[in-house]
CSV table of C-alpha atoms in Angstrom, one decimal:
chain,number,residue,atom,x,y,z
A,143,UNK,CA,0.0,0.0,0.0
A,144,UNK,CA,2.8,2.5,1.0
A,145,UNK,CA,4.8,1.5,-2.0
A,146,UNK,CA,1.9,2.1,-4.3
A,147,UNK,CA,1.3,5.5,-2.7
A,148,UNK,CA,5.0,6.4,-3.2
A,149,UNK,CA,4.9,5.3,-6.9
A,150,UNK,CA,1.8,7.5,-7.4
A,151,UNK,CA,3.4,10.6,-5.8
A,152,UNK,CA,6.5,10.1,-8.0
A,153,UNK,CA,4.3,9.9,-11.1
A,154,UNK,CA,2.5,13.1,-10.0
A,155,UNK,CA,5.8,14.8,-9.4
A,156,UNK,CA,7.1,13.7,-12.8
A,157,UNK,CA,3.9,15.0,-14.5
A,158,UNK,CA,4.2,18.4,-12.7
A,159,UNK,CA,7.8,18.7,-13.7
A,160,UNK,CA,6.9,18.4,-17.4
A,161,UNK,CA,3.6,20.2,-17.2
A,162,UNK,CA,4.7,23.3,-15.2
A,163,UNK,CA,7.8,23.8,-17.3
A,164,UNK,CA,5.7,23.5,-20.4
A,165,UNK,CA,3.4,26.2,-19.1
A,166,UNK,CA,6.4,28.4,-18.2
A,167,UNK,CA,8.0,27.9,-21.6
A,168,UNK,CA,4.7,28.8,-23.3
A,169,UNK,CA,4.4,32.0,-21.3
A,170,UNK,CA,7.9,33.0,-22.4
A,171,UNK,CA,7.4,31.9,-26.0
A,172,UNK,CA,4.2,33.9,-26.5
A,173,UNK,CA,6.0,37.2,-26.4
A,174,UNK,CA,9.2,36.0,-28.1
A,175,UNK,CA,7.2,34.4,-30.9
A,176,UNK,CA,5.0,37.5,-31.4
A,177,UNK,CA,8.1,39.7,-31.5
A,178,UNK,CA,9.9,37.3,-33.9
A,179,UNK,CA,6.9,37.2,-36.2
A,180,UNK,CA,6.8,41.0,-36.1
A,181,UNK,CA,10.4,41.3,-37.2
A,182,UNK,CA,10.0,38.6,-39.8
A,183,UNK,CA,7.1,40.5,-41.3
A,184,UNK,CA,9.5,43.4,-41.9
A,185,UNK,CA,12.6,41.4,-42.6
A,186,UNK,CA,12.1,37.8,-43.8
A,187,UNK,CA,15.9,37.3,-43.4
A,188,UNK,CA,15.3,37.2,-39.7
A,189,UNK,CA,13.6,33.8,-39.9
A,190,UNK,CA,16.5,31.6,-38.7
A,191,UNK,CA,17.4,33.9,-35.7
A,192,UNK,CA,13.7,34.3,-34.9
A,193,UNK,CA,13.1,30.6,-34.8
A,194,UNK,CA,16.1,30.1,-32.6
A,195,UNK,CA,15.0,32.8,-30.2
A,196,UNK,CA,11.5,31.4,-30.1
A,197,UNK,CA,12.6,27.9,-29.1
A,198,UNK,CA,15.1,29.0,-26.4
A,199,UNK,CA,12.5,28.8,-23.6
A,200,UNK,CA,11.9,25.1,-24.7
A,201,UNK,CA,15.2,24.3,-22.9
A,202,UNK,CA,13.4,24.6,-19.6
A,203,UNK,CA,11.0,21.9,-20.7
A,204,UNK,CA,14.0,19.6,-21.4
A,205,UNK,CA,15.1,20.2,-17.8
A,206,UNK,CA,11.6,19.3,-16.6
A,207,UNK,CA,11.7,16.2,-18.8
A,208,UNK,CA,15.1,15.1,-17.4
A,209,UNK,CA,13.7,15.6,-13.8
A,210,UNK,CA,10.6,13.6,-14.6
A,211,UNK,CA,12.7,10.8,-16.1
A,212,UNK,CA,15.0,10.7,-13.1
A,213,UNK,CA,11.9,10.6,-10.9
A,214,UNK,CA,10.4,7.7,-12.8
A,215,UNK,CA,13.5,5.6,-13.4
A,216,UNK,CA,15.9,6.3,-10.6
A,217,UNK,CA,13.6,6.4,-7.6
B,89,UNK,CA,0.5,44.5,-18.0
B,90,UNK,CA,-1.7,41.4,-18.3
B,91,UNK,CA,-0.2,38.2,-19.4
B,92,UNK,CA,-2.3,38.1,-22.6
B,93,UNK,CA,-1.7,41.7,-23.5
B,94,UNK,CA,2.1,41.3,-23.7
B,95,UNK,CA,2.2,39.5,-27.1
B,96,UNK,CA,0.2,42.3,-28.7
B,97,UNK,CA,2.8,44.8,-27.6
B,98,UNK,CA,5.7,42.5,-28.4
B,99,UNK,CA,4.5,42.2,-32.0
B,100,UNK,CA,3.9,45.8,-32.7
B,101,UNK,CA,7.0,47.1,-30.9
B,102,UNK,CA,9.2,44.5,-32.7
B,103,UNK,CA,7.8,45.7,-36.1
B,104,UNK,CA,8.3,49.4,-35.4
B,105,UNK,CA,11.8,48.8,-34.2
B,106,UNK,CA,12.5,46.9,-37.5
B,107,UNK,CA,10.9,49.7,-39.4
B,108,UNK,CA,12.9,52.4,-37.5
B,109,UNK,CA,16.1,50.6,-38.5
B,110,UNK,CA,15.2,51.1,-42.1
B,111,UNK,CA,14.9,54.9,-41.7
B,112,UNK,CA,17.6,57.0,-43.3
B,113,UNK,CA,20.5,57.3,-40.8
B,114,UNK,CA,21.5,60.7,-39.5
B,115,UNK,CA,24.9,60.6,-41.2
B,116,UNK,CA,23.3,60.3,-44.6
B,117,UNK,CA,21.9,63.8,-44.5
B,118,UNK,CA,25.3,65.6,-44.9
B,119,UNK,CA,25.9,63.3,-48.0
B,120,UNK,CA,22.5,64.3,-49.4
B,121,UNK,CA,23.5,67.9,-48.9
B,122,UNK,CA,26.5,67.4,-51.2
B,123,UNK,CA,24.3,66.0,-54.0
B,124,UNK,CA,22.4,67.9,-56.7
B,125,UNK,CA,18.6,67.7,-56.9
B,126,UNK,CA,18.5,64.9,-59.6
B,127,UNK,CA,20.8,62.8,-57.5
B,128,UNK,CA,18.7,63.3,-54.4
B,129,UNK,CA,15.6,62.3,-56.3
B,130,UNK,CA,17.4,59.2,-57.6
B,131,UNK,CA,18.5,58.4,-54.0
B,132,UNK,CA,15.0,58.6,-52.8
B,133,UNK,CA,13.7,56.5,-55.7
B,134,UNK,CA,16.1,53.7,-54.7
B,135,UNK,CA,15.1,53.8,-51.0
B,136,UNK,CA,12.0,52.7,-49.1
B,137,UNK,CA,10.0,55.3,-51.1
B,138,UNK,CA,10.6,53.4,-54.4
B,139,UNK,CA,7.1,52.0,-54.7
B,140,UNK,CA,5.4,55.4,-54.1
B,141,UNK,CA,7.7,57.1,-56.6
B,142,UNK,CA,7.1,54.4,-59.2
B,143,UNK,CA,3.3,54.6,-58.8
B,144,UNK,CA,3.2,58.4,-58.9
B,145,UNK,CA,5.8,58.9,-61.7
B,146,UNK,CA,3.1,59.0,-64.4
B,147,UNK,CA,1.3,61.9,-62.8
B,148,UNK,CA,4.1,64.1,-61.4
B,149,UNK,CA,7.6,65.1,-62.2
B,150,UNK,CA,10.8,66.1,-60.3
B,151,UNK,CA,10.2,67.9,-57.0
B,152,UNK,CA,6.4,67.5,-57.1
B,153,UNK,CA,6.8,63.8,-57.6
B,154,UNK,CA,9.1,63.7,-54.6
B,155,UNK,CA,6.7,65.7,-52.5
B,156,UNK,CA,3.8,63.5,-53.3
B,157,UNK,CA,5.7,60.3,-52.9
B,158,UNK,CA,6.9,61.4,-49.4
B,159,UNK,CA,3.3,62.3,-48.3
B,160,UNK,CA,1.9,59.1,-49.6
B,161,UNK,CA,4.5,57.0,-48.0
B,162,UNK,CA,4.0,58.8,-44.7
B,163,UNK,CA,0.3,58.2,-44.8
B,164,UNK,CA,0.7,54.5,-45.8
B,165,UNK,CA,3.3,53.9,-43.0
B,166,UNK,CA,1.0,55.3,-40.4
B,167,UNK,CA,-2.1,53.5,-41.7
B,168,UNK,CA,-0.1,50.3,-41.6
B,169,UNK,CA,0.5,50.8,-37.8
B,170,UNK,CA,-3.2,51.1,-37.3
B,171,UNK,CA,-3.8,47.9,-39.3
B,172,UNK,CA,-1.1,45.7,-37.5
B,173,UNK,CA,-1.9,46.7,-34.0
B,174,UNK,CA,-4.6,45.3,-31.6
B,175,UNK,CA,-6.3,46.3,-28.4
B,176,UNK,CA,-5.2,49.2,-26.3
B,177,UNK,CA,-2.1,50.0,-28.4
B,178,UNK,CA,-4.4,50.2,-31.5
B,179,UNK,CA,-6.8,52.5,-29.6
B,180,UNK,CA,-3.9,54.8,-28.7
B,181,UNK,CA,-2.4,54.9,-32.2
B,182,UNK,CA,-5.8,55.6,-33.7
B,183,UNK,CA,-6.4,58.5,-31.3
B,184,UNK,CA,-2.8,59.8,-31.9
B,185,UNK,CA,-3.3,59.6,-35.7
B,186,UNK,CA,-6.4,61.8,-35.5
B,187,UNK,CA,-4.0,64.7,-35.8
B,188,UNK,CA,-3.9,63.8,-39.5
B,189,UNK,CA,-7.7,63.9,-39.6
B,190,UNK,CA,-7.5,67.4,-38.2
B,191,UNK,CA,-4.7,68.3,-40.7
B,192,UNK,CA,-6.9,66.9,-43.6
B,193,UNK,CA,-10.1,68.6,-42.5
B,194,UNK,CA,-8.2,71.9,-42.2
B,195,UNK,CA,-6.6,71.4,-45.6
B,196,UNK,CA,-10.0,70.6,-47.3
B,197,UNK,CA,-11.8,73.5,-45.5
B,198,UNK,CA,-9.0,76.0,-46.3
B,199,UNK,CA,-8.9,74.8,-49.9
B,200,UNK,CA,-12.6,75.1,-50.3
B,201,UNK,CA,-12.7,78.5,-48.5
B,202,UNK,CA,-10.2,79.9,-51.0
B,203,UNK,CA,-11.8,78.2,-54.0
B,204,UNK,CA,-8.9,75.8,-54.8
B,205,UNK,CA,-9.7,73.0,-57.3
B,206,UNK,CA,-10.4,69.5,-56.0
B,207,UNK,CA,-7.2,68.0,-57.3
B,208,UNK,CA,-5.0,70.6,-55.7
B,209,UNK,CA,-6.7,70.1,-52.3
B,210,UNK,CA,-6.2,66.4,-52.5
B,211,UNK,CA,-2.5,66.9,-53.3
B,212,UNK,CA,-1.9,68.1,-49.8
B,213,UNK,CA,-3.9,65.6,-47.8
B,214,UNK,CA,-2.1,62.8,-45.9
B,215,UNK,CA,-4.5,59.9,-45.4
B,216,UNK,CA,-3.1,58.6,-42.1
B,217,UNK,CA,-6.0,58.9,-39.7
B,218,UNK,CA,-9.6,57.8,-39.4
B,219,UNK,CA,-10.6,59.5,-42.6
B,220,UNK,CA,-9.7,57.3,-45.6
B,221,UNK,CA,-8.7,58.7,-49.0
B,222,UNK,CA,-12.2,58.1,-50.5
B,223,UNK,CA,-13.8,60.0,-47.6
B,224,UNK,CA,-11.4,62.9,-48.3
B,225,UNK,CA,-12.1,62.7,-52.0
B,226,UNK,CA,-15.9,63.0,-51.4
B,227,UNK,CA,-15.3,65.9,-49.0
B,228,UNK,CA,-13.2,67.8,-51.5
B,229,UNK,CA,-15.9,67.3,-54.1
B,230,UNK,CA,-18.5,69.1,-52.0
B,231,UNK,CA,-19.4,72.7,-53.0
B,232,UNK,CA,-19.0,74.7,-49.8
B,233,UNK,CA,-17.4,74.8,-46.4
B,234,UNK,CA,-20.9,74.4,-44.8
B,235,UNK,CA,-21.5,71.2,-46.9
B,236,UNK,CA,-18.2,69.8,-45.8
B,237,UNK,CA,-19.0,70.5,-42.1
B,238,UNK,CA,-22.4,68.8,-42.5
B,239,UNK,CA,-20.8,65.8,-44.1
B,240,UNK,CA,-18.7,65.4,-40.9
B,241,UNK,CA,-21.6,65.3,-38.5
B,242,UNK,CA,-20.9,61.7,-37.4
B,243,UNK,CA,-17.3,62.5,-36.5
B,244,UNK,CA,-16.0,63.7,-33.1
B,245,UNK,CA,-14.7,66.9,-34.6
B,246,UNK,CA,-18.3,68.0,-35.5
B,247,UNK,CA,-18.8,69.3,-31.9
B,248,UNK,CA,-16.3,72.1,-32.9
B,249,UNK,CA,-17.2,72.5,-36.5
B,250,UNK,CA,-20.9,73.0,-35.8
B,251,UNK,CA,-20.1,76.4,-34.3
B,252,UNK,CA,-18.7,77.7,-37.5
B,253,UNK,CA,-20.7,80.8,-38.5
B,254,UNK,CA,-19.0,81.7,-41.8
B,255,UNK,CA,-16.0,83.9,-42.3
B,256,UNK,CA,-12.4,83.1,-41.5
B,257,UNK,CA,-11.5,79.6,-40.4
B,258,UNK,CA,-8.9,80.5,-37.7
B,259,UNK,CA,-11.2,80.0,-34.7
B,260,UNK,CA,-12.4,76.5,-35.7
B,261,UNK,CA,-8.9,75.5,-36.6
B,262,UNK,CA,-7.6,76.4,-33.2
B,263,UNK,CA,-10.6,74.7,-31.5
B,264,UNK,CA,-9.9,71.5,-33.6
B,265,UNK,CA,-6.4,71.4,-32.2
B,266,UNK,CA,-7.7,71.9,-28.6
B,267,UNK,CA,-10.3,69.2,-29.1
B,268,UNK,CA,-7.7,66.8,-30.5
B,269,UNK,CA,-5.4,67.2,-27.5
B,270,UNK,CA,-8.2,67.0,-24.9
B,271,UNK,CA,-9.5,63.8,-26.4
B,272,UNK,CA,-6.0,62.3,-26.7
B,273,UNK,CA,-5.1,63.2,-23.1
B,274,UNK,CA,-8.4,61.6,-21.9
B,275,UNK,CA,-7.7,58.4,-23.8
B,276,UNK,CA,-4.5,57.6,-22.0
B,277,UNK,CA,-4.6,54.9,-19.3
B,278,UNK,CA,-2.7,54.3,-16.1
B,279,UNK,CA,0.1,51.9,-17.1
B,280,UNK,CA,3.7,53.1,-16.6
B,281,UNK,CA,4.2,53.3,-20.3
B,282,UNK,CA,1.1,55.3,-20.9
B,283,UNK,CA,2.0,57.7,-18.1
B,284,UNK,CA,5.2,58.5,-19.9
B,285,UNK,CA,3.2,58.8,-23.1
B,286,UNK,CA,1.1,61.4,-21.3
B,287,UNK,CA,4.2,63.2,-20.3
B,288,UNK,CA,5.4,63.2,-23.9
B,289,UNK,CA,2.1,64.7,-25.1
B,290,UNK,CA,2.2,67.3,-22.4
B,291,UNK,CA,5.7,68.2,-23.5
B,292,UNK,CA,4.5,68.4,-27.1
B,293,UNK,CA,1.7,70.8,-26.1
B,294,UNK,CA,4.3,72.9,-24.3
B,295,UNK,CA,6.5,73.0,-27.4
B,296,UNK,CA,3.5,73.9,-29.6
B,297,UNK,CA,2.5,76.7,-27.2
B,298,UNK,CA,6.1,77.9,-27.1
B,299,UNK,CA,6.3,78.0,-30.9
B,300,UNK,CA,3.0,79.9,-31.0
B,301,UNK,CA,4.2,82.4,-28.4
B,302,UNK,CA,7.4,83.1,-30.3
B,303,UNK,CA,5.6,83.6,-33.6
B,304,UNK,CA,2.8,85.8,-32.2
B,305,UNK,CA,5.2,87.8,-30.0
B,306,UNK,CA,7.5,88.3,-33.0
B,307,UNK,CA,4.4,89.6,-34.9
B,308,UNK,CA,3.6,91.9,-32.0
B,309,UNK,CA,0.2,90.3,-31.1
B,310,UNK,CA,-1.2,91.4,-27.7
B,311,UNK,CA,-2.1,89.1,-24.8
B,312,UNK,CA,-5.7,88.7,-25.7
B,313,UNK,CA,-4.9,87.4,-29.2
B,314,UNK,CA,-2.3,84.9,-27.8
B,315,UNK,CA,-4.6,83.5,-25.1
B,316,UNK,CA,-7.1,82.3,-27.7
B,317,UNK,CA,-4.7,80.1,-29.5
B,318,UNK,CA,-2.9,78.5,-26.6
B,319,UNK,CA,-3.6,74.8,-26.1
B,320,UNK,CA,-4.3,73.8,-22.5
B,321,UNK,CA,-2.8,70.7,-20.8
B,322,UNK,CA,1.0,71.4,-21.0
B,323,UNK,CA,3.5,70.0,-18.6
B,324,UNK,CA,5.6,73.0,-17.6
B,325,UNK,CA,3.5,75.9,-18.9
B,326,UNK,CA,0.4,75.9,-16.9
B,327,UNK,CA,-2.5,78.3,-17.6
B,328,UNK,CA,-1.2,81.1,-15.4
B,329,UNK,CA,2.4,80.8,-16.8
B,330,UNK,CA,1.1,81.2,-20.3
B,331,UNK,CA,-1.1,84.2,-19.5
B,332,UNK,CA,1.9,85.8,-17.9
B,333,UNK,CA,4.2,85.0,-20.8
B,334,UNK,CA,1.5,86.2,-23.3
B,335,UNK,CA,1.7,89.6,-21.7
B,336,UNK,CA,5.5,90.0,-22.3
B,337,UNK,CA,7.3,91.5,-25.2
B,338,UNK,CA,9.5,89.3,-27.4
B,339,UNK,CA,12.8,90.2,-25.5
B,340,UNK,CA,11.1,89.8,-22.1
B,341,UNK,CA,9.7,86.4,-23.2
B,342,UNK,CA,13.2,85.2,-24.1
B,343,UNK,CA,14.5,86.2,-20.6
B,344,UNK,CA,11.6,84.6,-18.8
B,345,UNK,CA,12.2,81.2,-20.4
B,346,UNK,CA,15.5,80.7,-18.5
B,347,UNK,CA,13.9,78.5,-15.7
B,348,UNK,CA,12.2,76.0,-18.0
B,349,UNK,CA,13.8,72.8,-19.2
B,350,UNK,CA,13.3,73.7,-22.9
B,351,UNK,CA,15.6,76.6,-22.5
B,352,UNK,CA,18.9,74.6,-22.7
B,353,UNK,CA,17.8,73.3,-26.1
B,354,UNK,CA,17.3,76.8,-27.6
B,355,UNK,CA,19.7,78.9,-25.5
B,356,UNK,CA,22.4,78.9,-28.2
B,357,UNK,CA,20.1,80.2,-31.0
B,358,UNK,CA,18.2,82.7,-29.1
B,359,UNK,CA,19.3,86.4,-28.9
B,360,UNK,CA,17.3,89.6,-28.5
B,361,UNK,CA,18.2,90.7,-32.0
B,362,UNK,CA,18.0,88.6,-35.1
B,363,UNK,CA,16.7,85.4,-33.5
B,364,UNK,CA,15.6,83.0,-36.3
B,365,UNK,CA,12.2,81.5,-35.5
B,366,UNK,CA,13.0,78.6,-37.9
B,367,UNK,CA,16.1,77.8,-35.9
B,368,UNK,CA,14.2,77.9,-32.6
B,369,UNK,CA,11.5,75.6,-34.0
B,370,UNK,CA,14.1,73.2,-35.4
B,371,UNK,CA,15.8,73.0,-32.0
B,372,UNK,CA,12.5,72.4,-30.2
B,373,UNK,CA,11.5,69.7,-32.7
B,374,UNK,CA,14.9,68.0,-32.1
B,375,UNK,CA,14.3,68.3,-28.3
B,376,UNK,CA,10.9,66.5,-28.7
B,377,UNK,CA,12.4,63.8,-30.9
B,378,UNK,CA,15.3,63.1,-28.5
B,379,UNK,CA,12.8,63.0,-25.6
B,380,UNK,CA,10.8,60.4,-27.5
B,381,UNK,CA,13.9,58.3,-28.2
B,382,UNK,CA,15.0,58.4,-24.6
B,383,UNK,CA,11.7,57.3,-23.1
B,384,UNK,CA,11.2,54.6,-25.8
B,385,UNK,CA,13.7,52.4,-23.9
B,386,UNK,CA,12.1,52.8,-20.5
B,387,UNK,CA,9.1,50.5,-21.1
B,388,UNK,CA,10.0,48.4,-24.2
B,389,UNK,CA,6.5,46.7,-24.3
B,390,UNK,CA,4.4,49.8,-24.4
B,391,UNK,CA,3.2,52.5,-26.8
B,392,UNK,CA,6.5,54.4,-26.5
B,393,UNK,CA,8.6,52.6,-29.2
B,394,UNK,CA,5.6,53.1,-31.6
B,395,UNK,CA,5.6,56.8,-30.7
B,396,UNK,CA,9.4,57.0,-31.2
B,397,UNK,CA,9.0,55.5,-34.7
B,398,UNK,CA,6.1,57.7,-35.7
B,399,UNK,CA,8.1,60.8,-34.7
B,400,UNK,CA,11.3,59.7,-36.5
B,401,UNK,CA,9.4,58.8,-39.7
B,402,UNK,CA,7.7,62.3,-39.7
B,403,UNK,CA,11.1,63.9,-39.2
B,404,UNK,CA,12.7,61.9,-42.0
B,405,UNK,CA,10.0,63.0,-44.4
B,406,UNK,CA,10.3,66.6,-43.3
B,407,UNK,CA,14.1,66.5,-43.6
B,408,UNK,CA,14.0,65.0,-47.1
B,409,UNK,CA,11.5,67.6,-48.2
B,410,UNK,CA,13.6,70.4,-46.7
B,411,UNK,CA,16.7,69.2,-48.5
B,412,UNK,CA,14.9,68.8,-51.9
B,413,UNK,CA,13.1,72.1,-51.6
B,414,UNK,CA,16.2,73.8,-50.4
B,415,UNK,CA,18.2,72.5,-53.3
B,416,UNK,CA,15.5,73.5,-55.8
B,417,UNK,CA,15.5,77.0,-54.4
B,418,UNK,CA,19.4,77.0,-54.5
B,419,UNK,CA,19.7,77.8,-50.8
B,420,UNK,CA,23.2,77.4,-49.3
B,421,UNK,CA,24.0,74.1,-47.6
B,422,UNK,CA,24.4,75.9,-44.3
B,423,UNK,CA,20.8,77.3,-44.4
B,424,UNK,CA,19.4,73.9,-45.3
B,425,UNK,CA,21.4,72.2,-42.6
B,426,UNK,CA,20.1,74.7,-40.0
B,427,UNK,CA,16.6,73.6,-40.9
B,428,UNK,CA,17.1,69.9,-40.6
B,429,UNK,CA,16.0,68.2,-37.4
B,430,UNK,CA,18.8,65.8,-36.3
């Protein structure tokens, strides 16, 4: 019973790690993406840089994913 | 600023910053001064104004072509800002751009008052505000000033225009300016960026009033005449200051300005004898432009970068016009340079 509870809590923690970092990244990306599209509308040559800037907040989701994998497979 | 308002500001401010980067840099103006008129026209034809020059080249030639291309480009650039913005920033831009409605209404009324032909009136309008070009065309087609005023009865400016009782247009022109600023000041919200925008507008009102004071005092107009044309709502010049300044002579006015922050920008061109009003006005415009540039970095996601672009675009068009007209009239480079806002 206790082991099952612990496994459940680990799974919730793993889910939160990915979910909350995803929300955080989305909040960051909404402004960066809008600005990048704005600049691209004026200067299409900015596409590469704009795309790179937009996905930078995604790195936080990778950290979240790593934490969730550690939670699921190490503990 | 709300979480969901941020992207709207991020989009428009990124676009205006990219647009500002395309404006002609300051160090190009001295190069333009060294060119002859045909070279200047060619330079402008190859710049951001290319499309406007190409489309108007069948109707106009040389300096007239340039003048119309600049006006058209200015109008199109400002209309674009209205089209690409959303929410509160769009509301503020629309309200700010109503100054062009006022400009156009004044142009059409004056043109009609003095009996100018429809085409000539339309040559001087800049379709950048709420009144679109077809609206202005139909206004210019009307037969009299009264008919134009009646056609505007669904517009906010009608509350001023309805008081027109015939004769000279000065009174309603001044009242239109006052109405424009009072509406704009009321439209501004409470966010930090908008508070700075308010400060900018109050500074602009001060500078407009200061220019008016200089012009009227140079012409020897008495206090009563000055009071009627002063726009209320300035930052440093409050009602009582303006009434006091309006009662002074030109030389007393110069000495009284020492304590105001605008003084440092005009101190080196002001003297009791031989002060050039054009130089003073150029310096005051430069002060306003630099003020807008400075505050545009305080709140990057606000109306301020848009305002900075709007002002720089207008000054670019004015500078190009001054250079081209100056060259056409064979003015010396020094005279033209003194008139440029940089």
